[in-house]
Amino acid sequence: LCQVEAVYPASWKQAVDALSKCRFVITNRLHCLIFSALSGTPVVPVTNRSKTQAYVKDADLPCSLSKVEALSLEQLETIDRELLHISGKQNAYAKACTKLLDERLDKLFASSLIVTER
C-alpha cells in the first residue's frame, strides 16, 4: 500500500510548479498532460479518454496505461526505466507543435483578417 498526497493548486502556475517536483505523472486528463510537459515532468497517460489516446499517438509516447487499476509493479519498473525516453518524446512533440504553429500562424491571422474586413 502506498500513500498518495492529494494536491489542489489554486492556479495553473501552482499546478505546473507542483508537477515539476514529481518524478513522473500518471493521468487521464489533457490539461494535466500539458502541464506535466510544460513542467518537464515525464507523463504516462491513461488512455481511457480520446484526448489522452491522441496525445500518446501524436507524441509517440513509449508508455501508457489503459486503466490505472491495471498498473503492476512490472509496469512501474518499465516506466521508471523509460523516463528519459518519455521526456525526449514529449520535448520532440512540443518542438514539432511549435514548428507547425510557427509555419501556420501567418496564414491563420491572414484568414482571420479577411473574415473581419468583410
Coordinates of N, CA, C and O in Angstrom, one line a residue:
L1 N 0.8 -1.2 0.0 CA 0.0 0.0 0.0 C 0.9 1.2 0.0 O 1.9 1.3 0.7
C2 N 0.5 2.2 -0.8 CA 1.3 3.4 -0.8 C 0.5 4.7 -0.5 O -0.7 4.7 -0.7
Q3 N 1.1 5.7 0.1 CA 0.5 6.9 0.4 C 0.4 7.8 -0.8 O 1.4 8.0 -1.5
V4 N -0.7 8.4 -1.1 CA -0.8 9.4 -2.2 C -1.3 10.7 -1.6 O -2.3 10.7 -1.0
E5 N -0.6 11.7 -1.9 CA -1.0 13.1 -1.5 C -1.9 13.7 -2.5 O -1.6 13.7 -3.7
A6 N -3.0 14.2 -2.0 CA -3.9 15.0 -2.9 C -3.5 16.5 -2.9 O -3.3 17.0 -1.8
V7 N -3.3 17.1 -4.1 CA -2.9 18.4 -4.2 C -3.9 19.2 -5.0 O -4.4 18.7 -6.0
Y8 N -4.3 20.4 -4.5 CA -5.4 21.2 -5.1 C -4.8 22.6 -5.4 O -5.0 23.5 -4.6
P9 N -4.1 22.7 -6.5 CA -3.5 24.0 -6.8 C -4.6 25.1 -7.1 O -5.6 24.8 -7.7
A10 N -4.3 26.3 -6.8 CA -5.2 27.4 -7.0 C -5.1 28.1 -8.3 O -5.9 28.8 -8.8
S11 N -4.0 27.7 -9.1 CA -3.8 28.3 -10.4 C -3.0 27.4 -11.2 O -2.4 26.4 -10.7
W12 N -2.9 27.6 -12.5 CA -2.2 26.7 -13.4 C -0.7 26.8 -13.1 O 0.0 25.9 -13.2
K13 N -0.2 28.0 -12.7 CA 1.2 28.2 -12.3 C 1.5 27.3 -11.1 O 2.6 26.7 -11.1
Q14 N 0.6 27.2 -10.1 CA 0.9 26.3 -9.0 C 0.8 24.9 -9.4 O 1.6 24.1 -8.9
A15 N 0.0 24.6 -10.4 CA -0.1 23.2 -10.9 C 1.2 22.8 -11.5 O 1.7 21.7 -11.3
V16 N 1.7 23.7 -12.4 CA 3.0 23.4 -13.1 C 4.1 23.2 -12.1 O 4.9 22.3 -12.2
D17 N 4.1 24.1 -11.1 CA 5.2 24.0 -10.0 C 5.1 22.7 -9.3 O 6.1 22.1 -9.1
A18 N 3.9 22.3 -8.9 CA 3.7 21.0 -8.2 C 4.1 19.9 -9.0 O 4.8 18.9 -8.6
L19 N 3.7 19.9 -10.3 CA 4.1 18.8 -11.2 C 5.6 18.7 -11.5 O 6.2 17.6 -11.7
S20 N 6.3 19.9 -11.5 CA 7.7 19.9 -11.7 C 8.5 19.2 -10.6 O 9.6 18.8 -10.8
K21 N 7.9 19.0 -9.5 CA 8.6 18.3 -8.4 C 8.3 16.8 -8.4 O 8.9 16.1 -7.5
C22 N 7.6 16.3 -9.3 CA 7.3 14.9 -9.4 C 8.3 14.1 -10.2 O 8.8 14.7 -11.2
R23 N 8.5 12.9 -9.9 CA 9.4 12.0 -10.7 C 8.7 11.8 -12.1 O 9.3 11.8 -13.1
F24 N 7.4 11.5 -12.0 CA 6.6 11.3 -13.2 C 5.1 11.4 -12.8 O 4.8 11.4 -11.6
V25 N 4.3 11.6 -13.8 CA 2.8 11.8 -13.5 C 2.0 10.8 -14.3 O 2.3 10.5 -15.5
I26 N 1.0 10.2 -13.7 CA 0.1 9.3 -14.4 C -1.3 10.0 -14.4 O -1.7 10.4 -13.3
T27 N -1.9 10.2 -15.5 CA -3.1 11.0 -15.6 C -3.9 10.6 -16.8 O -3.4 10.2 -17.8
N28 N -5.2 10.9 -16.8 CA -6.1 10.7 -18.0 C -6.7 12.1 -18.4 O -7.5 12.1 -19.2
R29 N -6.2 13.1 -17.8 CA -6.7 14.5 -18.1 C -5.7 15.2 -19.0 O -4.5 15.3 -18.7
L30 N -6.3 15.8 -20.1 CA -5.4 16.5 -21.1 C -4.7 17.7 -20.5 O -3.5 17.8 -20.7
H31 N -5.3 18.5 -19.6 CA -4.6 19.6 -19.1 C -3.5 19.2 -18.2 O -2.4 19.8 -18.1
C32 N -3.6 18.1 -17.5 CA -2.5 17.6 -16.7 C -1.4 17.1 -17.5 O -0.2 17.3 -17.2
L33 N -1.7 16.5 -18.7 CA -0.7 16.1 -19.6 C 0.1 17.3 -20.1 O 1.3 17.3 -20.1
I34 N -0.6 18.3 -20.5 CA 0.0 19.6 -20.9 C 0.9 20.2 -19.9 O 2.0 20.6 -20.1
F35 N 0.3 20.4 -18.7 CA 1.1 21.0 -17.6 C 2.3 20.1 -17.2 O 3.3 20.7 -16.9
S36 N 2.2 18.8 -17.3 CA 3.3 18.0 -17.0 C 4.4 18.2 -18.0 O 5.6 18.4 -17.6
A37 N 4.0 18.3 -19.3 CA 5.0 18.5 -20.3 C 5.6 19.9 -20.1 O 6.9 20.1 -20.3
L38 N 4.8 20.9 -19.8 CA 5.4 22.3 -19.6 C 6.4 22.3 -18.4 O 7.3 23.1 -18.4
S39 N 6.1 21.4 -17.4 CA 7.0 21.4 -16.2 C 8.2 20.6 -16.5 O 9.1 20.6 -15.6
G40 N 8.3 19.8 -17.6 CA 9.4 19.0 -17.9 C 9.3 17.6 -17.2 O 10.3 16.9 -17.1
T41 N 8.1 17.3 -16.7 CA 7.9 16.0 -16.0 C 7.4 15.0 -16.9 O 6.4 15.2 -17.6
P42 N 8.1 13.8 -16.9 CA 7.6 12.7 -17.8 C 6.1 12.4 -17.4 O 5.8 12.3 -16.2
V43 N 5.3 12.1 -18.4 CA 3.9 11.8 -18.2 C 3.6 10.4 -18.8 O 4.0 10.1 -19.8
V44 N 2.7 9.7 -18.0 CA 2.2 8.4 -18.5 C 0.7 8.5 -18.6 O 0.0 8.5 -17.6
P45 N 0.2 8.7 -19.8 CA -1.2 8.9 -20.0 C -2.0 7.6 -19.7 O -1.6 6.5 -20.1
V46 N -3.2 7.7 -19.1 CA -4.2 6.7 -19.0 C -5.1 6.9 -20.2 O -5.7 7.9 -20.3
T47 N -5.2 5.9 -21.1 CA -5.8 6.1 -22.4 C -7.3 5.8 -22.4 O -7.8 5.3 -23.4
N48 N -8.0 6.0 -21.3 CA -9.4 5.8 -21.3 C -10.2 7.0 -21.7 O -11.4 7.0 -21.6
R49 N -9.6 7.9 -22.3 CA -10.2 9.1 -22.9 C -9.6 9.4 -24.3 O -8.4 9.1 -24.5
S50 N -10.4 9.8 -25.2 CA -9.9 10.0 -26.6 C -8.8 11.0 -26.7 O -7.9 10.9 -27.5
K51 N -8.8 12.0 -25.8 CA -7.8 13.1 -25.9 C -6.4 12.5 -25.4 O -5.4 12.8 -26.0
T52 N -6.4 11.7 -24.4 CA -5.2 11.1 -24.0 C -4.7 10.0 -25.0 O -3.5 9.9 -25.2
Q53 N -5.6 9.3 -25.6 CA -5.2 8.4 -26.7 C -4.5 9.1 -27.8 O -3.5 8.7 -28.3
A54 N -5.1 10.3 -28.2 CA -4.5 11.1 -29.3 C -3.1 11.6 -28.9 O -2.2 11.6 -29.7
Y55 N -3.0 12.0 -27.6 CA -1.7 12.5 -27.1 C -0.6 11.4 -27.2 O 0.5 11.7 -27.7
V56 N -0.9 10.2 -26.8 CA 0.0 9.1 -26.8 C 0.4 8.9 -28.3 O 1.6 8.7 -28.6
K57 N -0.6 8.8 -29.2 CA -0.3 8.6 -30.6 C 0.5 9.7 -31.2 O 1.6 9.5 -31.9
D58 N 0.1 11.0 -31.0 CA 0.8 12.1 -31.7 C 2.2 12.3 -31.1 O 3.1 12.7 -31.9
A59 N 2.4 12.1 -29.8 CA 3.7 12.3 -29.2 C 4.6 11.0 -29.3 O 5.7 11.1 -29.0
D60 N 4.0 9.9 -29.8 CA 4.7 8.7 -29.9 C 5.3 8.2 -28.6 O 6.4 7.8 -28.5
L61 N 4.5 8.4 -27.5 CA 5.0 8.0 -26.2 C 5.2 6.5 -26.0 O 4.4 5.7 -26.5
P62 N 6.3 6.1 -25.4 CA 6.6 4.7 -25.2 C 5.8 4.0 -24.1 O 5.7 2.8 -24.1
C63 N 5.2 4.8 -23.2 CA 4.4 4.2 -22.1 C 3.1 4.8 -21.9 O 2.9 6.0 -22.0
S64 N 2.1 4.0 -21.7 CA 0.7 4.5 -21.4 C 0.0 3.3 -20.7 O 0.5 2.2 -20.7
L65 N -1.1 3.6 -20.1 CA -1.9 2.6 -19.4 C -3.3 2.7 -19.9 O -3.8 3.7 -20.2
S66 N -3.9 1.5 -20.0 CA -5.3 1.5 -20.5 C -6.3 1.9 -19.3 O -7.3 2.4 -19.5
K67 N -5.8 1.5 -18.1 CA -6.6 1.9 -16.9 C -5.6 1.8 -15.7 O -4.7 1.0 -15.7
V68 N -5.8 2.7 -14.7 CA -5.0 2.7 -13.6 C -5.0 1.4 -12.8 O -4.0 1.0 -12.2
E69 N -6.2 0.8 -12.7 CA -6.4 -0.4 -11.9 C -5.5 -1.5 -12.4 O -5.2 -2.4 -11.7
A70 N -5.1 -1.4 -13.6 CA -4.2 -2.5 -14.2 C -2.7 -2.2 -13.9 O -1.9 -3.0 -14.4
L71 N -2.4 -1.2 -13.3 CA -1.0 -0.9 -13.0 C -0.3 -1.9 -12.2 O -0.8 -2.3 -11.1
S72 N 0.8 -2.4 -12.7 CA 1.5 -3.5 -12.0 C 2.9 -3.0 -11.6 O 3.4 -2.0 -12.1
L73 N 3.6 -3.7 -10.7 CA 5.0 -3.4 -10.4 C 5.9 -3.5 -11.6 O 6.7 -2.6 -11.8
E74 N 5.6 -4.5 -12.5 CA 6.4 -4.6 -13.7 C 6.2 -3.3 -14.6 O 7.2 -2.8 -15.1
Q75 N 5.0 -2.8 -14.7 CA 4.8 -1.6 -15.5 C 5.5 -0.4 -14.8 O 6.1 0.4 -15.6
L76 N 5.4 -0.3 -13.5 CA 6.1 0.8 -12.8 C 7.6 0.7 -13.1 O 8.3 1.8 -13.3
E77 N 8.2 -0.5 -13.1 CA 9.6 -0.6 -13.4 C 9.9 -0.2 -14.8 O 10.9 0.4 -15.1
T78 N 9.1 -0.6 -15.7 CA 9.2 -0.2 -17.1 C 9.2 1.3 -17.3 O 10.0 2.0 -17.9
I79 N 8.2 1.9 -16.6 CA 8.0 3.4 -16.7 C 9.3 4.0 -16.1 O 9.8 5.0 -16.7
D80 N 9.8 3.6 -15.0 CA 11.0 4.1 -14.4 C 12.2 4.1 -15.3 O 12.9 5.0 -15.4
R81 N 12.3 3.0 -16.0 CA 13.4 2.8 -17.0 C 13.3 3.7 -18.2 O 14.2 4.1 -18.8
E82 N 12.0 4.1 -18.5 CA 11.7 4.8 -19.8 C 11.6 6.4 -19.5 O 11.2 7.1 -20.5
L83 N 11.8 6.8 -18.3 CA 11.5 8.3 -18.0 C 12.3 9.2 -18.9 O 11.7 10.2 -19.4
L84 N 13.5 9.0 -19.2 CA 14.3 9.9 -20.1 C 13.7 9.8 -21.5 O 13.7 10.8 -22.2
H85 N 13.4 8.6 -22.0 CA 12.8 8.4 -23.3 C 11.5 9.1 -23.4 O 11.2 9.8 -24.4
I86 N 10.6 9.0 -22.4 CA 9.3 9.7 -22.3 C 9.6 11.2 -22.4 O 8.9 11.9 -23.2
S87 N 10.5 11.8 -21.6 CA 10.8 13.2 -21.7 C 11.3 13.6 -23.1 O 10.9 14.7 -23.6
G88 N 12.1 12.8 -23.7 CA 12.6 13.1 -25.0 C 11.4 13.2 -26.0 O 11.4 14.0 -26.9
K89 N 10.5 12.2 -25.9 CA 9.4 12.2 -26.8 C 8.5 13.4 -26.6 O 8.0 14.1 -27.6
Q90 N 8.3 13.8 -25.3 CA 7.5 15.0 -25.0 C 8.1 16.2 -25.6 O 7.5 17.1 -26.2
N91 N 9.4 16.4 -25.4 CA 10.2 17.5 -26.0 C 10.1 17.6 -27.5 O 9.9 18.6 -28.1
A92 N 10.3 16.4 -28.1 CA 10.2 16.4 -29.6 C 8.8 16.8 -30.1 O 8.7 17.5 -31.1
Y93 N 7.8 16.3 -29.4 CA 6.4 16.7 -29.8 C 6.2 18.1 -29.6 O 5.6 18.8 -30.4
A94 N 6.6 18.7 -28.5 CA 6.5 20.1 -28.2 C 7.2 21.0 -29.3 O 6.6 21.9 -29.8
K95 N 8.4 20.6 -29.7 CA 9.1 21.3 -30.8 C 8.4 21.2 -32.1 O 8.3 22.1 -32.8
A96 N 7.8 20.0 -32.4 CA 7.1 19.8 -33.7 C 5.8 20.7 -33.7 O 5.5 21.3 -34.7
C97 N 5.2 20.7 -32.5 CA 3.9 21.6 -32.4 C 4.3 23.0 -32.6 O 3.6 23.8 -33.3
T98 N 5.4 23.5 -32.0 CA 5.8 24.9 -32.1 C 6.2 25.2 -33.5 O 5.8 26.2 -34.1
K99 N 6.9 24.3 -34.2 CA 7.3 24.5 -35.6 C 6.0 24.6 -36.5 O 5.9 25.5 -37.3
L100 N 5.1 23.7 -36.3 CA 3.8 23.7 -37.0 C 3.1 25.0 -36.8 O 2.6 25.6 -37.8
L101 N 3.0 25.4 -35.6 CA 2.3 26.7 -35.3 C 3.0 27.9 -35.9 O 2.3 28.7 -36.5
D102 N 4.3 27.9 -35.8 CA 5.1 29.0 -36.5 C 4.8 29.1 -38.0 O 4.7 30.1 -38.5
E103 N 4.8 27.9 -38.6 CA 4.6 27.8 -40.0 C 3.2 28.3 -40.4 O 3.0 28.8 -41.5
R104 N 2.2 28.0 -39.6 CA 0.8 28.3 -40.0 C 0.2 29.5 -39.4 O -0.9 29.9 -39.7
L105 N 0.9 30.2 -38.4 CA 0.3 31.3 -37.7 C 0.0 32.5 -38.7 O -1.1 33.1 -38.5
D106 N 0.9 32.8 -39.6 CA 0.7 33.9 -40.5 C -0.6 33.6 -41.3 O -1.4 34.5 -41.5
K107 N -0.8 32.4 -41.8 CA -2.0 32.1 -42.6 C -3.2 32.2 -41.7 O -4.3 32.6 -42.2
L108 N -3.1 31.8 -40.5 CA -4.3 31.9 -39.6 C -4.7 33.3 -39.4 O -5.9 33.7 -39.5
F109 N -3.7 34.2 -39.1 CA -4.0 35.6 -38.9 C -4.5 36.3 -40.2 O -5.4 37.1 -40.2
A110 N -3.9 35.9 -41.4 CA -4.3 36.4 -42.6 C -5.8 36.0 -42.9 O -6.6 36.9 -43.4
S111 N -6.2 34.8 -42.7 CA -7.6 34.4 -42.9 C -8.5 35.1 -42.0 O -9.6 35.4 -42.3
S112 N -8.1 35.3 -40.7 CA -9.0 36.0 -39.8 C -9.1 37.5 -40.1 O -10.2 38.1 -39.9
L113 N -8.1 38.1 -40.7 CA -8.2 39.5 -41.2 C -9.2 39.6 -42.3 O -10.0 40.5 -42.4
I114 N -9.2 38.6 -43.2 CA -10.1 38.6 -44.4 C -11.5 38.5 -43.9 O -12.4 39.3 -44.3
V115 N -11.8 37.7 -42.9 CA -13.1 37.5 -42.4 C -13.6 38.8 -41.7 O -14.8 39.2 -41.9
T116 N -12.8 39.4 -40.9 CA -13.2 40.6 -40.2 C -13.3 41.8 -41.1 O -14.1 42.8 -40.8
E117 N -12.6 41.9 -42.2 CA -12.7 43.0 -43.2 C -14.0 43.0 -44.0 O -14.4 44.0 -44.6
R118 N -14.6 41.9 -44.1 CA -15.8 41.8 -44.9 C -17.0 42.5 -44.4 O -17.3 42.9 -43.5

